[in-house]
Amino acid sequence: MPSYRVTERSLSLSIFDVVGKDGDAQNFIGHAALAASAGSQQATEIPVLDMGPPLHGRDETGRLSANIVGSATLTDDEVQKIRTFVDRHANEHHAFQKISRSELLKTAPQMYCVRPHMIPFYEEDGRYTRMRFSCAGFVFEAYRMARIKLLDSNALPPVDFEVIKLAYPTQVRMMENERIKREDLGLEGEGPWHVMLCGYLFHALNRNADIIRRTPYTPSIVDQHFPDK
């Protein structure tokens, strides 16, 4: 089913459909998540699994007011693979569910990243603790675990800091307030940077289900918006 803009108060979803929320610019997709359950749901209050931060798993779902939905018509086997992926990483991030908002912001670089879309976090003694994700990266890797590679992650178009501001407004405010550094989230140097944006996912899903599985989508710069600006 092609990706579509949400125009009704309720909508019918399949589990792990990709749902998105608009950012501050017209048709710019600012956040992406996985639908936590199937069935008819209120568009303004959809239970989701996502990298907020923190990462919301099945025991601690987030809530999203959806502006856009994309689906790959998942098989039972693909659903199970995504469920295993979500549970594993939700367990890694469980400790962050109980901390205060101020502590959450302070520890954001321990659970979240912008570039690359996924990178492991290691303690000072070298122990692997958890995988960090961007919100788009979490969705992308969940589908990749189900052997559905939505995007060619080696062909992401470069974006400047103005686009980063649109995609990550909370994190940019923290940078401007010197609470975190750009480098903490993987933004080395002055840019531009090859960053996975949420809009790319919905263009990837805006294709026939067989093509989605056969050919990763190669995004262009206009695909940060859906539909194209």
Coordinates of C-alpha atoms in Angstrom, one line a residue:
M1 CA 0.0 0.0 0.0
P2 CA 1.5 3.4 -0.9
S3 CA 2.4 5.8 1.8
Y4 CA -0.4 8.3 2.5
R5 CA -1.2 11.5 4.3
V6 CA -3.5 11.1 7.3
T7 CA -6.7 13.0 6.7
E8 CA -9.2 11.2 9.0
R9 CA -9.6 11.2 12.7
S10 CA -9.2 7.4 12.9
L11 CA -7.2 5.0 10.7
S12 CA -6.6 1.2 10.4
L13 CA -3.1 0.1 10.9
S14 CA -1.2 -3.2 10.7
I15 CA 1.4 -3.9 13.4
F16 CA 4.8 -2.3 12.7
D17 CA 3.4 0.0 10.0
V18 CA 5.6 3.1 9.9
V19 CA 3.9 6.2 11.2
G20 CA 5.3 9.7 11.0
K21 CA 4.8 13.2 12.4
D22 CA 5.4 16.5 10.6
G23 CA 8.1 18.9 11.5
D24 CA 7.9 22.6 11.4
A25 CA 8.2 23.0 7.6
Q26 CA 5.5 22.1 5.1
N27 CA 5.4 18.3 4.5
F28 CA 8.8 17.9 6.3
I29 CA 8.7 14.6 8.2
G30 CA 10.1 15.2 11.7
H31 CA 9.7 11.9 13.4
A32 CA 9.1 8.2 12.5
A33 CA 8.0 5.3 14.6
L34 CA 6.5 1.8 14.4
A35 CA 2.8 1.2 15.1
A36 CA 2.7 -0.9 18.3
S37 CA -0.5 -2.7 17.5
A38 CA -2.9 -3.4 14.7
G39 CA -6.5 -2.2 14.2
S40 CA -8.5 1.0 14.2
Q41 CA -6.8 3.8 16.1
Q42 CA -7.2 7.5 16.8
A43 CA -4.8 9.3 14.6
T44 CA -3.9 11.8 17.3
E45 CA -3.0 9.1 19.9
I46 CA -1.3 6.1 18.2
P47 CA 0.8 3.8 20.5
V48 CA 4.2 3.6 19.0
L49 CA 7.6 1.9 19.3
D50 CA 10.3 4.5 18.6
M51 CA 13.5 6.2 19.5
G52 CA 12.3 9.3 21.3
P53 CA 14.6 9.4 23.0
P54 CA 14.2 7.4 25.2
L55 CA 13.6 4.2 23.2
H56 CA 10.0 3.1 23.7
G57 CA 9.5 -0.7 23.6
R58 CA 6.4 -2.9 24.0
D59 CA 6.3 -2.4 27.8
E60 CA 6.7 1.4 27.6
T61 CA 5.0 2.6 24.3
G62 CA 5.2 6.2 23.2
R63 CA 2.3 8.2 21.7
L64 CA 2.3 9.9 18.4
S65 CA -0.1 12.1 16.5
A66 CA 0.3 10.7 13.0
N67 CA 0.4 12.8 9.8
I68 CA 1.6 10.1 7.5
V69 CA 1.7 6.3 7.3
G70 CA 3.7 3.8 5.2
S71 CA 3.3 0.0 5.0
A72 CA 5.2 -2.9 3.5
T73 CA 2.4 -5.4 4.2
L74 CA 4.6 -7.5 6.5
T75 CA 4.4 -11.3 6.7
D76 CA 4.1 -13.1 10.0
D77 CA 7.8 -14.1 9.8
E78 CA 8.8 -10.5 9.2
V79 CA 6.6 -9.3 12.1
Q80 CA 8.3 -11.8 14.4
K81 CA 11.8 -10.6 13.4
I82 CA 10.9 -7.0 14.0
R83 CA 9.4 -7.9 17.4
T84 CA 12.6 -9.7 18.4
F85 CA 14.6 -6.6 17.3
V86 CA 12.5 -4.2 19.3
D87 CA 12.5 -6.3 22.5
R88 CA 16.3 -6.8 22.4
H89 CA 17.0 -3.1 22.1
A90 CA 14.2 -2.0 24.4
N91 CA 15.8 -4.1 27.1
E92 CA 19.2 -2.4 26.5
H93 CA 17.5 1.0 27.0
H94 CA 15.2 0.1 29.8
A95 CA 17.1 2.0 32.5
F96 CA 16.3 5.3 30.7
Q97 CA 12.6 4.9 31.1
K98 CA 12.7 5.8 34.8
I99 CA 14.9 8.9 34.8
S100 CA 13.8 12.5 34.9
R101 CA 13.5 14.7 31.8
S102 CA 16.6 16.8 32.8
E103 CA 18.6 13.6 33.3
L104 CA 17.2 12.3 30.0
L105 CA 18.5 15.3 28.1
K106 CA 21.8 15.1 29.8
T107 CA 22.3 11.5 28.9
A108 CA 20.9 11.8 25.3
P109 CA 24.2 11.0 23.6
Q110 CA 24.3 7.7 25.5
M111 CA 21.2 6.5 23.7
Y112 CA 20.7 8.6 20.6
C113 CA 22.6 9.6 17.5
V114 CA 22.1 11.6 14.4
R115 CA 25.0 10.3 12.2
P116 CA 25.4 7.5 11.5
H117 CA 21.8 6.3 12.0
M118 CA 23.0 3.6 14.4
I119 CA 26.2 3.2 16.4
P120 CA 27.0 1.1 19.5
F121 CA 27.7 2.7 22.9
Y122 CA 30.6 1.4 25.0
E123 CA 31.4 2.1 28.6
E124 CA 34.8 3.5 29.5
D125 CA 36.1 -0.1 30.2
G126 CA 35.1 -1.1 26.6
R127 CA 32.0 -3.0 27.5
Y128 CA 29.2 -2.8 24.9
T129 CA 26.1 -1.5 26.7
R130 CA 23.5 -0.6 24.0
M131 CA 22.9 0.4 20.5
R132 CA 22.2 4.1 19.8
F133 CA 19.8 5.1 17.1
S134 CA 18.2 8.0 15.4
C135 CA 14.4 7.8 15.1
A136 CA 14.7 7.0 11.4
G137 CA 17.6 4.6 12.1
F138 CA 15.5 2.7 14.6
V139 CA 12.8 2.1 12.0
F140 CA 15.3 1.3 9.2
E141 CA 17.1 -1.2 11.3
A142 CA 13.9 -2.9 12.5
Y143 CA 12.9 -3.5 8.9
R144 CA 16.4 -4.6 8.0
M145 CA 16.2 -7.2 10.7
A146 CA 13.2 -8.5 8.8
R147 CA 15.4 -8.6 5.7
I148 CA 13.7 -5.5 4.2
K149 CA 16.3 -3.0 3.4
L150 CA 14.2 0.2 2.8
L151 CA 17.1 2.5 1.8
D152 CA 20.5 2.5 0.2
S153 CA 22.2 3.9 3.4
N154 CA 25.4 4.5 1.4
A155 CA 23.7 6.9 -0.9
L156 CA 22.2 9.4 1.5
P157 CA 22.2 13.0 0.1
P158 CA 24.3 15.5 2.1
V159 CA 22.3 18.1 4.2
D160 CA 23.4 21.3 5.8
F161 CA 22.7 22.5 9.4
E162 CA 19.5 24.2 8.4
V163 CA 18.0 20.8 7.6
I164 CA 19.5 19.4 10.8
K165 CA 17.5 22.1 12.7
L166 CA 14.3 21.0 11.1
A167 CA 14.9 17.3 11.7
Y168 CA 16.3 17.5 15.3
P169 CA 15.0 20.7 16.9
T170 CA 15.3 19.5 20.5
Q171 CA 18.9 18.3 20.0
V172 CA 19.8 21.6 18.2
R173 CA 18.5 23.6 21.1
M174 CA 20.7 21.6 23.4
M175 CA 23.7 22.3 21.2
E176 CA 22.9 26.0 21.1
N177 CA 22.6 26.0 24.9
E178 CA 26.0 24.1 25.1
R179 CA 24.4 21.2 26.9
I180 CA 25.7 18.8 24.3
K181 CA 28.1 19.1 21.4
R182 CA 27.4 18.4 17.7
E183 CA 30.1 15.7 17.9
D184 CA 28.2 13.9 20.7
L185 CA 25.6 13.0 18.1
G186 CA 28.0 12.3 15.2
L187 CA 28.0 15.7 13.5
E188 CA 31.7 16.1 13.0
G189 CA 33.0 19.3 11.3
E190 CA 30.9 21.9 9.6
G191 CA 29.0 19.7 7.3
P192 CA 27.2 19.0 5.1
W193 CA 26.5 15.5 6.5
H194 CA 25.0 12.4 5.0
V195 CA 22.1 11.9 7.4
M196 CA 19.1 9.5 7.3
L197 CA 16.0 11.6 7.4
C198 CA 12.5 10.3 8.2
G199 CA 11.0 11.4 4.9
Y200 CA 13.2 9.0 3.0
L201 CA 11.4 6.0 4.7
F202 CA 8.0 7.0 3.5
H203 CA 9.3 7.4 -0.1
A204 CA 10.8 4.0 0.2
L205 CA 7.5 2.6 1.3
N206 CA 5.6 4.4 -1.4
R207 CA 6.2 1.5 -3.8
N208 CA 4.9 -1.9 -4.6
A209 CA 5.5 -4.4 -1.7
D210 CA 7.6 -6.7 -4.0
I211 CA 9.8 -3.8 -5.1
I212 CA 10.3 -2.7 -1.5
R213 CA 11.8 -6.0 -0.7
R214 CA 13.8 -6.3 -3.9
T215 CA 15.3 -2.9 -4.3
P216 CA 16.5 -0.4 -1.6
Y217 CA 15.3 3.1 -2.3
T218 CA 17.9 5.7 -3.3
P219 CA 16.7 9.0 -1.7
S220 CA 17.2 12.5 -3.2
I221 CA 17.3 15.7 -1.2
V222 CA 13.6 16.5 -1.9
D223 CA 12.6 13.3 -0.2
Q224 CA 12.9 14.9 3.2
H225 CA 9.4 16.0 2.4
F226 CA 6.4 13.8 1.7
P227 CA 5.0 14.4 -0.8
D228 CA 7.9 16.2 -2.5
K229 CA 7.9 19.9 -1.7

